[in-house]
Tab-separated table of C-alpha atoms (C1' of nucleotides) in Angstrom:
chain	number	residue	atom	x	y	z
F	13	UNK	CA	18.264	-69.501	-1.542
F	14	UNK	CA	16.909	-72.697	-0.281
F	15	UNK	CA	13.323	-73.757	-0.613
F	16	UNK	CA	11.799	-76.357	1.634
F	17	UNK	CA	8.593	-76.757	-0.189
F	18	UNK	CA	8.151	-79.318	-3.049
F	19	UNK	CA	7.257	-78.206	-6.274
F	20	UNK	CA	3.541	-78.425	-6.233
F	21	UNK	CA	0.692	-78.756	-7.144
F	22	UNK	CA	-1.706	-81.521	-8.823
F	23	UNK	CA	-4.669	-79.728	-8.076
F	24	UNK	CA	-7.294	-82.614	-7.128
F	25	UNK	CA	-10.283	-81.221	-8.763
F	26	UNK	CA	-11.821	-84.643	-8.926
F	27	UNK	CA	-15.408	-83.248	-9.883
F	28	UNK	CA	-16.948	-86.422	-8.996
F	29	UNK	CA	-20.023	-87.682	-10.693
F	30	UNK	CA	-23.053	-85.954	-8.800
F	31	UNK	CA	-26.704	-86.202	-9.161
F	32	UNK	CA	-28.083	-82.921	-10.815
F	33	UNK	CA	-29.770	-81.694	-7.680
F	34	UNK	CA	-26.884	-82.280	-5.619
F	35	UNK	CA	-24.541	-80.414	-8.140
F	36	UNK	CA	-27.099	-77.495	-8.217
F	37	UNK	CA	-27.201	-77.286	-4.406
F	38	UNK	CA	-23.304	-77.311	-4.115
F	39	UNK	CA	-23.103	-74.584	-6.671
F	40	UNK	CA	-25.849	-72.627	-4.697
F	41	UNK	CA	-23.903	-73.155	-1.391
F	42	UNK	CA	-20.624	-72.009	-2.874
F	43	UNK	CA	-22.287	-68.741	-4.262
F	44	UNK	CA	-23.742	-67.979	-0.939
F	45	UNK	CA	-20.925	-68.654	1.048
F	46	UNK	CA	-18.836	-66.267	-1.002
F	47	UNK	CA	-21.260	-63.666	-0.386
F	48	UNK	CA	-21.889	-63.985	3.251
F	49	UNK	CA	-18.106	-64.681	3.573
F	50	UNK	CA	-17.366	-61.180	1.778
F	51	UNK	CA	-20.050	-59.695	4.221
F	52	UNK	CA	-19.297	-60.941	7.538
F	53	UNK	CA	-15.932	-62.440	7.372
F	54	UNK	CA	-14.760	-66.106	7.437
F	55	UNK	CA	-16.545	-66.821	10.858
F	56	UNK	CA	-19.748	-66.139	9.708
F	57	UNK	CA	-22.958	-68.309	10.476
F	58	UNK	CA	-22.834	-71.526	8.245
F	59	UNK	CA	-26.641	-71.959	8.954
F	60	UNK	CA	-27.155	-68.289	7.579
F	61	UNK	CA	-25.129	-69.545	4.370
F	62	UNK	CA	-27.507	-72.459	4.035
F	63	UNK	CA	-30.362	-70.408	4.491
F	64	UNK	CA	-29.025	-67.919	1.888
F	65	UNK	CA	-28.521	-70.880	-0.408
F	66	UNK	CA	-32.301	-72.072	0.270
F	67	UNK	CA	-31.348	-75.502	1.482
F	68	UNK	CA	-31.352	-77.060	4.909
F	69	UNK	CA	-28.188	-77.121	7.453
F	70	UNK	CA	-28.024	-80.912	6.687
F	71	UNK	CA	-27.309	-80.286	3.021
F	72	UNK	CA	-24.628	-77.737	3.725
F	73	UNK	CA	-22.687	-80.133	6.319
F	74	UNK	CA	-22.975	-83.000	3.869
F	75	UNK	CA	-21.340	-81.134	1.227
F	76	UNK	CA	-19.121	-79.333	3.539
F	77	UNK	CA	-18.126	-81.355	6.684
F	78	UNK	CA	-16.338	-78.486	8.412
F	79	UNK	CA	-15.957	-74.770	8.027
F	80	UNK	CA	-12.814	-75.299	6.579
F	81	UNK	CA	-13.873	-77.390	3.847
F	82	UNK	CA	-16.272	-74.820	2.572
F	83	UNK	CA	-13.608	-72.258	2.907
F	84	UNK	CA	-11.292	-74.572	0.918
F	85	UNK	CA	-13.897	-74.486	-1.906
F	86	UNK	CA	-14.590	-70.823	-1.936
F	87	UNK	CA	-10.559	-69.974	-2.170
F	88	UNK	CA	-9.863	-72.587	-4.949
F	89	UNK	CA	-9.874	-70.120	-7.739
F	90	UNK	CA	-8.723	-67.445	-5.739
F	91	UNK	CA	-5.468	-69.053	-5.079
F	92	UNK	CA	-5.070	-69.602	-8.738
F	93	UNK	CA	-5.263	-66.150	-9.336
F	94	UNK	CA	-2.855	-65.572	-6.639
F	95	UNK	CA	-0.370	-68.162	-8.661
F	96	UNK	CA	-0.688	-66.429	-11.898
F	97	UNK	CA	-0.223	-63.141	-10.280
F	98	UNK	CA	3.421	-64.458	-9.500
F	99	UNK	CA	3.981	-65.396	-13.145
F	100	UNK	CA	2.862	-61.951	-14.213
F	101	UNK	CA	5.269	-60.424	-11.774
F	102	UNK	CA	8.317	-62.219	-12.711
F	103	UNK	CA	7.474	-61.659	-16.560
F	104	UNK	CA	7.035	-57.945	-15.999
F	105	UNK	CA	10.627	-57.690	-15.610
F	106	UNK	CA	10.928	-55.257	-12.700
F	107	UNK	CA	13.793	-54.737	-10.599
F	108	UNK	CA	14.124	-56.641	-7.375
F	109	UNK	CA	12.505	-54.060	-5.130
F	110	UNK	CA	9.582	-53.486	-7.351
F	111	UNK	CA	9.216	-56.999	-7.829
F	112	UNK	CA	8.787	-57.743	-4.263
F	113	UNK	CA	6.547	-54.786	-3.782
F	114	UNK	CA	4.268	-55.799	-6.381
F	115	UNK	CA	4.094	-59.618	-5.379
F	116	UNK	CA	3.531	-58.849	-1.662
F	117	UNK	CA	1.063	-56.283	-2.401
F	118	UNK	CA	-0.828	-58.376	-4.623
F	119	UNK	CA	-0.925	-61.085	-2.013
F	120	UNK	CA	-1.925	-58.805	0.720
F	121	UNK	CA	-4.732	-57.384	-1.133
F	122	UNK	CA	-6.126	-60.758	-2.300
F	123	UNK	CA	-5.780	-62.638	0.917
F	124	UNK	CA	-7.667	-59.438	2.353
F	125	UNK	CA	-10.623	-60.185	0.070
F	126	UNK	CA	-12.584	-62.372	2.566
F	127	UNK	CA	-12.006	-61.110	6.289
F	128	UNK	CA	-10.440	-63.601	8.514
F	129	UNK	CA	-9.116	-65.562	5.815
F	130	UNK	CA	-5.723	-64.576	6.252
F	131	UNK	CA	-5.738	-65.973	9.796
F	132	UNK	CA	-6.909	-69.176	8.256
F	133	UNK	CA	-4.110	-69.184	5.619
F	134	UNK	CA	-1.596	-68.576	8.203
F	135	UNK	CA	-2.541	-71.340	10.558
F	136	UNK	CA	-3.047	-73.755	7.951
F	137	UNK	CA	0.241	-73.345	6.157
F	138	UNK	CA	1.814	-75.418	8.664
F	139	UNK	CA	-0.995	-77.944	9.249
F	140	UNK	CA	-1.301	-80.811	7.134
F	141	UNK	CA	-4.521	-82.045	8.297
F	142	UNK	CA	-5.999	-78.948	7.345
F	143	UNK	CA	-8.465	-78.906	4.042
F	144	UNK	CA	-6.807	-75.548	3.272
F	145	UNK	CA	-3.426	-77.002	3.415
F	146	UNK	CA	-3.257	-77.789	-0.272
F	147	UNK	CA	-4.359	-74.180	-1.105
F	148	UNK	CA	-1.569	-72.926	1.041
F	149	UNK	CA	0.845	-75.228	-1.008
F	150	UNK	CA	-0.111	-73.168	-3.982
F	151	UNK	CA	0.724	-69.880	-2.424
F	152	UNK	CA	3.704	-71.230	-1.011
F	153	UNK	CA	4.893	-72.666	-4.525
F	154	UNK	CA	4.029	-69.205	-6.262
F	155	UNK	CA	5.962	-67.569	-3.529
F	156	UNK	CA	8.861	-69.663	-4.025
F	157	UNK	CA	8.656	-68.979	-7.904
F	158	UNK	CA	9.139	-65.293	-7.083
F	159	UNK	CA	12.170	-65.649	-4.622
F	160	UNK	CA	13.759	-68.184	-6.652
F	161	UNK	CA	13.959	-65.912	-9.683
F	162	UNK	CA	15.379	-63.320	-7.505
F	163	UNK	CA	17.909	-65.523	-6.174
F	164	UNK	CA	18.833	-66.689	-9.397
F	165	UNK	CA	19.929	-63.200	-10.250
F	166	UNK	CA	21.935	-63.050	-7.036
F	167	UNK	CA	19.782	-60.611	-5.645
F	168	UNK	CA	18.883	-62.126	-2.273
F	169	UNK	CA	20.698	-62.555	1.008
F	170	UNK	CA	22.214	-65.712	1.771
F	171	UNK	CA	19.845	-68.154	3.710
F	172	UNK	CA	16.782	-66.586	2.868
F	173	UNK	CA	13.978	-69.408	3.028
F	174	UNK	CA	10.962	-68.971	1.095
F	175	UNK	CA	8.880	-70.599	3.381
F	176	UNK	CA	9.968	-68.229	6.277
F	177	UNK	CA	9.265	-65.200	4.097
F	178	UNK	CA	5.739	-66.696	3.375
F	179	UNK	CA	5.116	-67.005	7.121
F	180	UNK	CA	6.176	-63.502	7.555
F	181	UNK	CA	3.952	-62.074	4.941
F	182	UNK	CA	1.105	-64.007	5.577
F	183	UNK	CA	1.402	-62.862	9.157
F	184	UNK	CA	1.136	-59.209	7.819
F	185	UNK	CA	-1.606	-59.746	5.864
F	186	UNK	CA	-3.250	-61.111	9.096
F	187	UNK	CA	-2.322	-57.851	11.066
F	188	UNK	CA	-3.732	-55.710	8.334
F	189	UNK	CA	-7.059	-57.891	8.021
F	190	UNK	CA	-7.558	-57.701	11.754
F	191	UNK	CA	-6.327	-53.893	12.350
F	192	UNK	CA	-8.297	-52.876	8.986
F	193	UNK	CA	-5.281	-51.530	7.376
F	194	UNK	CA	-5.727	-50.551	3.607
F	195	UNK	CA	-2.865	-51.959	1.445
F	196	UNK	CA	-1.117	-48.851	1.331
F	197	UNK	CA	-0.805	-48.990	5.275
F	198	UNK	CA	0.706	-52.454	5.042
F	199	UNK	CA	3.533	-51.239	2.821
F	200	UNK	CA	5.595	-49.919	5.757
F	201	UNK	CA	5.766	-53.608	7.060
F	202	UNK	CA	6.256	-55.014	3.659
F	203	UNK	CA	9.407	-52.535	3.123
F	204	UNK	CA	11.189	-53.793	6.365
F	205	UNK	CA	10.657	-57.225	4.962
F	206	UNK	CA	12.211	-56.375	1.787
F	207	UNK	CA	15.152	-54.585	3.293
F	208	UNK	CA	15.464	-57.792	5.158
F	209	UNK	CA	15.803	-60.030	2.424
F	210	UNK	CA	17.155	-58.182	-0.364
F	211	UNK	CA	20.912	-58.098	-0.781
F	212	UNK	CA	22.409	-55.021	0.213
F	213	UNK	CA	23.044	-53.056	-3.262
F	214	UNK	CA	26.539	-51.625	-1.974
F	215	UNK	CA	27.625	-55.362	-1.409
F	216	UNK	CA	29.656	-57.067	-4.060
L	4	UNK	CA	13.517	-43.148	14.064
L	5	UNK	CA	9.856	-41.839	14.649
L	6	UNK	CA	7.176	-42.878	17.048
L	7	UNK	CA	3.613	-42.107	16.754
L	8	UNK	CA	3.116	-43.559	20.316
L	9	UNK	CA	2.891	-40.956	23.555
L	10	UNK	CA	4.738	-41.595	26.300
L	11	UNK	CA	2.557	-44.047	28.166
L	12	UNK	CA	1.093	-45.160	30.778
L	13	UNK	CA	-0.766	-43.867	33.515
L	14	UNK	CA	-1.801	-47.563	34.628
L	15	UNK	CA	-5.309	-47.086	36.312
L	16	UNK	CA	-5.094	-49.519	38.716
L	17	UNK	CA	-7.914	-48.158	40.570
L	18	UNK	CA	-8.645	-50.795	42.914
L	19	UNK	CA	-11.675	-49.545	43.962
L	20	UNK	CA	-13.062	-50.503	47.483
L	21	UNK	CA	-15.076	-53.862	47.280
L	22	UNK	CA	-16.774	-56.087	49.599
L	23	UNK	CA	-14.298	-58.842	51.156
L	24	UNK	CA	-16.510	-61.522	49.084
L	25	UNK	CA	-16.513	-59.804	45.921
L	26	UNK	CA	-12.642	-59.367	46.226
L	27	UNK	CA	-12.292	-63.047	47.107
L	28	UNK	CA	-14.500	-64.262	44.142
L	29	UNK	CA	-12.590	-61.724	41.745
L	30	UNK	CA	-9.242	-63.368	42.724
L	31	UNK	CA	-10.480	-66.937	42.391
L	32	UNK	CA	-12.029	-65.790	38.997
L	33	UNK	CA	-8.468	-64.537	38.123
L	34	UNK	CA	-6.501	-67.604	39.322
L	35	UNK	CA	-8.957	-69.954	37.416
L	36	UNK	CA	-8.689	-67.920	34.026
L	37	UNK	CA	-5.185	-67.948	34.048
L	38	UNK	CA	-5.044	-72.001	34.458
L	39	UNK	CA	-7.856	-72.304	31.986
L	40	UNK	CA	-6.255	-69.862	29.526
L	41	UNK	CA	-2.963	-71.647	29.769
L	42	UNK	CA	-4.633	-74.924	29.142
L	43	UNK	CA	-7.130	-74.057	26.431
L	44	UNK	CA	-6.034	-70.865	25.103
L	45	UNK	CA	-7.788	-67.482	25.053
L	46	UNK	CA	-11.009	-68.721	23.464
L	47	UNK	CA	-11.846	-71.255	26.363
L	48	UNK	CA	-15.301	-71.475	27.687
L	49	UNK	CA	-15.928	-68.640	30.176
L	50	UNK	CA	-18.452	-70.768	32.142
L	51	UNK	CA	-15.731	-73.285	32.586
L	52	UNK	CA	-13.685	-70.605	34.151
L	53	UNK	CA	-16.535	-69.577	36.369
L	54	UNK	CA	-17.215	-73.503	37.110
L	55	UNK	CA	-13.372	-73.807	38.143
L	56	UNK	CA	-13.499	-70.755	40.343
L	57	UNK	CA	-16.670	-72.130	41.892
L	58	UNK	CA	-18.957	-69.341	41.455
L	59	UNK	CA	-21.863	-68.828	39.010
L	60	UNK	CA	-21.541	-67.350	35.588
L	61	UNK	CA	-23.588	-64.329	36.641
L	62	UNK	CA	-20.668	-63.549	39.108
L	63	UNK	CA	-18.122	-63.769	36.308
L	64	UNK	CA	-19.998	-61.457	33.927
L	65	UNK	CA	-20.331	-58.861	36.408
L	66	UNK	CA	-16.766	-58.602	37.309
L	67	UNK	CA	-15.892	-59.073	33.816
L	68	UNK	CA	-18.371	-57.963	31.227
L	69	UNK	CA	-16.646	-59.178	28.333
L	70	UNK	CA	-13.978	-61.570	27.451
L	71	UNK	CA	-11.414	-59.028	26.937
L	72	UNK	CA	-11.950	-57.571	30.075
L	73	UNK	CA	-11.013	-60.755	31.777
L	74	UNK	CA	-8.049	-61.199	29.480
L	75	UNK	CA	-7.246	-57.696	30.231
L	76	UNK	CA	-6.974	-58.271	33.871
L	77	UNK	CA	-4.963	-61.555	33.333
L	78	UNK	CA	-2.403	-59.595	31.238
L	79	UNK	CA	-1.801	-56.778	33.703
L	80	UNK	CA	1.532	-57.976	35.383
L	81	UNK	CA	2.304	-59.765	32.536
L	82	UNK	CA	2.823	-56.610	30.222
L	83	UNK	CA	4.713	-55.322	33.224
L	84	UNK	CA	7.188	-57.911	32.826
L	85	UNK	CA	7.511	-57.162	29.173
L	86	UNK	CA	8.072	-53.633	29.887
L	87	UNK	CA	10.975	-54.673	32.483
L	88	UNK	CA	12.411	-56.764	29.745
L	89	UNK	CA	13.031	-53.680	27.683
L	90	UNK	CA	14.860	-51.964	30.315
L	91	UNK	CA	16.739	-55.030	31.192
L	92	UNK	CA	17.900	-55.483	27.208
L	93	UNK	CA	18.785	-51.756	26.802
L	94	UNK	CA	21.050	-52.098	30.218
L	95	UNK	CA	22.828	-55.215	28.997
L	96	UNK	CA	24.778	-53.154	26.608
L	97	UNK	CA	24.659	-55.779	23.826
L	98	UNK	CA	25.457	-54.813	20.196
L	99	UNK	CA	22.350	-53.886	18.097
L	100	UNK	CA	21.516	-57.314	16.345
L	101	UNK	CA	21.922	-58.923	19.814
L	102	UNK	CA	19.656	-56.356	21.512
L	103	UNK	CA	16.968	-56.917	19.165
L	104	UNK	CA	17.420	-60.716	18.862
L	105	UNK	CA	16.921	-60.795	22.858
L	106	UNK	CA	14.199	-58.411	22.833
L	107	UNK	CA	11.972	-59.626	20.074
L	108	UNK	CA	12.628	-63.054	21.523
L	109	UNK	CA	11.370	-62.380	24.951
L	110	UNK	CA	8.542	-60.487	23.442
L	111	UNK	CA	7.489	-63.538	21.242
L	112	UNK	CA	8.006	-65.785	23.961
L	113	UNK	CA	5.913	-63.926	26.762
L	114	UNK	CA	2.962	-63.241	24.362
L	115	UNK	CA	2.772	-67.050	23.530
L	116	UNK	CA	2.119	-67.993	27.049
L	117	UNK	CA	-1.602	-68.135	26.534
L	118	UNK	CA	-2.622	-69.694	23.202
L	119	UNK	CA	-4.330	-67.089	21.197
L	120	UNK	CA	-3.082	-64.301	23.181
L	121	UNK	CA	-0.885	-63.042	20.491
L	122	UNK	CA	-3.757	-62.388	18.106
L	123	UNK	CA	-5.670	-60.565	20.623
L	124	UNK	CA	-2.819	-58.256	21.193
L	125	UNK	CA	-2.299	-57.776	17.450
L	126	UNK	CA	-5.738	-56.810	16.735
L	127	UNK	CA	-6.226	-54.680	19.860
L	128	UNK	CA	-3.167	-52.596	19.052
L	129	UNK	CA	-5.224	-50.384	16.734
L	130	UNK	CA	-8.443	-50.702	18.374
L	131	UNK	CA	-8.884	-48.012	21.104
L	132	UNK	CA	-12.357	-49.322	22.089
L	133	UNK	CA	-10.538	-52.536	23.110
L	134	UNK	CA	-10.040	-52.932	27.001
L	135	UNK	CA	-6.648	-54.637	26.034
L	136	UNK	CA	-5.725	-51.266	24.098
L	137	UNK	CA	-4.086	-49.989	27.310
L	138	UNK	CA	-1.895	-52.879	27.832
L	139	UNK	CA	-0.859	-52.878	24.172
L	140	UNK	CA	0.198	-49.537	24.789
L	141	UNK	CA	2.510	-50.680	27.505
L	142	UNK	CA	4.097	-53.033	24.665
L	143	UNK	CA	4.061	-50.385	22.137
L	144	UNK	CA	5.987	-48.207	24.809
L	145	UNK	CA	8.452	-50.751	25.766
L	146	UNK	CA	9.491	-51.543	22.132
L	147	UNK	CA	9.764	-47.741	21.384
L	148	UNK	CA	12.191	-47.578	24.272
L	149	UNK	CA	14.370	-50.347	22.734
L	150	UNK	CA	14.199	-48.743	19.036
L	151	UNK	CA	14.774	-45.216	20.273
L	152	UNK	CA	17.816	-46.414	22.136
L	153	UNK	CA	19.346	-47.820	19.069
L	154	UNK	CA	18.254	-45.011	17.058
L	155	UNK	CA	20.120	-42.648	19.353
L	156	UNK	CA	23.282	-44.806	18.457
L	157	UNK	CA	22.627	-44.198	14.762
L	158	UNK	CA	22.062	-47.927	14.153
L	159	UNK	CA	18.691	-47.912	12.507
L	160	UNK	CA	17.815	-47.268	9.294
L	161	UNK	CA	16.146	-44.205	8.639
L	162	UNK	CA	12.364	-43.867	8.429
L	163	UNK	CA	11.902	-47.051	10.599
L	164	UNK	CA	8.773	-46.498	12.767
L	165	UNK	CA	8.358	-48.213	15.975
L	166	UNK	CA	4.713	-49.111	15.661
L	167	UNK	CA	5.100	-50.727	12.203
L	168	UNK	CA	7.872	-52.821	13.903
L	169	UNK	CA	5.393	-53.746	16.715
L	170	UNK	CA	2.806	-54.804	14.161
L	171	UNK	CA	5.370	-56.801	12.247
L	172	UNK	CA	6.519	-58.761	15.497
L	173	UNK	CA	3.298	-59.230	16.845
L	174	UNK	CA	2.407	-60.649	13.396
L	175	UNK	CA	5.460	-62.901	13.747
L	176	UNK	CA	4.204	-64.013	17.486
L	177	UNK	CA	0.735	-64.931	16.132
L	178	UNK	CA	2.013	-67.160	13.406
L	179	UNK	CA	4.318	-68.822	15.980
L	180	UNK	CA	1.480	-69.031	18.287
L	181	UNK	CA	-0.994	-70.421	15.465
L	182	UNK	CA	1.537	-72.815	13.951
L	183	UNK	CA	2.955	-73.931	17.195
L	184	UNK	CA	6.238	-72.834	16.362
L	185	UNK	CA	9.014	-72.662	19.199
L	186	UNK	CA	10.938	-69.653	19.767
L	187	UNK	CA	13.686	-71.006	18.145
L	188	UNK	CA	11.776	-71.592	15.134
L	189	UNK	CA	10.629	-68.104	14.883
L	190	UNK	CA	13.919	-66.449	14.982
L	191	UNK	CA	14.482	-66.931	11.250
L	192	UNK	CA	11.498	-64.511	10.840
L	193	UNK	CA	12.631	-62.333	13.357
L	194	UNK	CA	16.110	-62.196	11.691
L	195	UNK	CA	14.556	-60.825	8.640
L	196	UNK	CA	12.923	-58.044	10.324
L	197	UNK	CA	16.124	-57.551	12.145
L	198	UNK	CA	18.046	-57.087	8.973
L	199	UNK	CA	15.457	-55.001	7.528
L	200	UNK	CA	15.454	-52.109	10.296
L	201	UNK	CA	19.126	-52.275	11.094
L	202	UNK	CA	21.495	-50.014	9.218
L	203	UNK	CA	23.644	-51.821	7.261
L	204	UNK	CA	27.112	-52.084	9.008
L	205	UNK	CA	29.277	-51.306	5.846
L	206	UNK	CA	27.348	-47.866	5.328
L	207	UNK	CA	28.649	-44.984	6.893
D	21	DC	C1'	-25.416	-56.950	69.603
D	22	DG	C1'	-29.599	-56.730	66.414
D	23	DA	C1'	-31.590	-54.778	62.583
D	24	DC	C1'	-30.942	-52.588	58.063
D	25	DT	C1'	-29.390	-51.775	53.283
D	26	DA	C1'	-26.520	-51.550	49.660
D	27	DT	C1'	-24.033	-54.953	47.569
D	28	DA	C1'	-22.980	-59.280	45.618
D	29	DC	C1'	-24.151	-64.208	44.559
D	30	DG	C1'	-25.754	-67.852	41.598
D	31	DG	C1'	-28.432	-70.452	38.928
D	32	DA	C1'	-32.404	-70.559	35.584
D	33	DG	C1'	-32.905	-69.862	30.754
D	34	DA	C1'	-33.154	-66.958	26.674
D	35	DG	C1'	-30.688	-66.296	22.608
D	36	DT	C1'	-27.486	-67.963	19.060
D	37	DG	C1'	-24.558	-71.403	16.566
D	38	DT	C1'	-22.854	-75.855	15.308
D	39	DC	C1'	-23.579	-80.181	13.630
D	40	DT	C1'	-26.367	-85.029	13.319
D	41	DC	C1'	-29.881	-88.327	12.554
D	42	DC	C1'	-33.335	-89.907	9.881
D	43	DG	C1'	-37.960	-90.320	7.521
D	44	DG	C1'	-39.327	-88.520	3.441
D	45	DT	C1'	-38.269	-87.402	-1.474
D	46	DT	C1'	-36.307	-87.690	-6.168
D	47	DA	C1'	-33.025	-88.370	-10.031
D	48	DG	C1'	-31.360	-91.451	-13.149
D	49	DC	C1'	-32.002	-95.914	-14.802
D	50	DA	C1'	-34.180	-100.407	-16.728
V	1	DT	C1'	-43.646	-96.972	-14.986
V	2	DG	C1'	-41.512	-98.730	-11.125
V	3	DC	C1'	-37.295	-99.394	-8.452
V	4	DT	C1'	-33.250	-97.804	-5.683
V	5	DA	C1'	-29.463	-95.585	-4.370
V	6	DA	C1'	-28.575	-90.712	-3.552
V	7	DC	C1'	-30.062	-86.628	-1.836
V	8	DC	C1'	-32.899	-83.357	0.829
V	9	DG	C1'	-34.156	-80.688	4.898
V	10	DG	C1'	-35.737	-79.609	9.415
V	11	DA	C1'	-36.060	-81.075	14.343
V	12	DG	C1'	-33.556	-81.222	17.990
V	13	DA	C1'	-29.247	-82.362	20.877
V	14	DC	C1'	-25.549	-79.731	22.415
V	15	DA	C1'	-22.490	-76.201	23.541
V	16	DC	C1'	-21.433	-71.315	24.731
V	17	DT	C1'	-22.673	-66.589	25.867
V	18	DC	C1'	-24.875	-63.504	28.463
V	19	DT	C1'	-29.133	-61.778	31.562
V	20	DC	C1'	-32.525	-61.238	34.884
V	21	DC	C1'	-33.685	-61.482	39.404
V	22	DG	C1'	-35.024	-63.846	43.609
V	23	DT	C1'	-32.052	-64.611	47.635
V	24	DA	C1'	-28.231	-64.218	50.783
V	25	DT	C1'	-24.840	-61.436	53.242
V	26	DA	C1'	-20.891	-57.917	54.612
V	27	DG	C1'	-20.816	-53.808	56.540
V	28	DT	C1'	-22.591	-50.171	59.085
V	29	DC	C1'	-25.556	-47.671	62.605
V	30	DG	C1'	-28.444	-47.072	66.391
DNA sequence: CGACTATACGGAGAGTGTCTCCGGTTAGCA
DNA sequence: TGCTAACCGGAGACACTCTCCGTATAGTCG
């Protein structure tokens, strides 16, 4: 298999020194955003988030100039969860098919926590100017780890590119999100992809 | 293969009698919508469309109560094009792989004409209350024709459901749309899906 | 052909959401 | 305690959606 993606990722958690009140507001905003994004999806009103955090809109926009900056912050630990999922899946020692089922399933499930997030991830994956781009690189890297692991055992078809697979799976996650499909209902699509990238067992 | 989808579609082109001026404005709005959707995508300002058509916003909203109603009207002939594509592809007598490449390629290309339309189609596919739902049924039906044709020749794996395939391909179209991929750049993803649904040539 | 009415027009404006600007406030420090 | 840089927050400009209703007119009938 071949990956276009660099190893990834020096997480730039530059927790720059802030005044105590600023830090407090930052945290309140993040907590409020998590709640409201979970309730109303990623396109919820930002002023509502400011309101729930008990700060003015100006404060929100100073900390997070754009909606994507806020989403980025909300997604931070979440993308690390996904990354550690990939390690667990590899360590579990399942066969190729089960490995992918588990990995893709977790991915779709995780990405679906915030409604609309899947679409954001999908479109940020190829947009370096997006604040979410870095997070996507973590996801791409995690997926690459899993596929490289399988490729090392000769279980993938020739020419499978992990970035394409990532696009495909995030597309499925978006479909599942928008059509309100459960994880189970998205497995038929995932199975097709799995069939499409796994080397056929009957081949040498 | 199995399809959940009914045969489809008694197109409800009830061209109800309208006053001449109303019909004129309807046509002007449609033409303006086509232009502006092509330029700015499916989330363009509706007031802009009314402005370009030279009518007031009230007129636009009387003819098309919601954005989706307008998109639906714009998509009308377009979905018929897609449908006739499916017939052509079947008639062309290509092998299974080329048939699907051609069909999926045309689908993704067509659906990408209006930016943002792919996402609309994707989410309307499972939402009966959407005005676009009917159009999606045309697409689902067209896809079903192609897959049934191949299934009849025993070229598909067991258990392939055409609706799942349609979801998958519209997901790819959405990825291609949002990431500004050309049709060529989306073929790797399509090829994975094709591998995933085609019976392996080495099998009996 | 002139009058009448159902139908359609269109713009003012209410409602909602985004984002900015700047006068006032406060944390942190000497 | 007093100073200042950092920060707050809300008023309001701007953009978009959608509605209401007074006005205009197409089509019809006497």
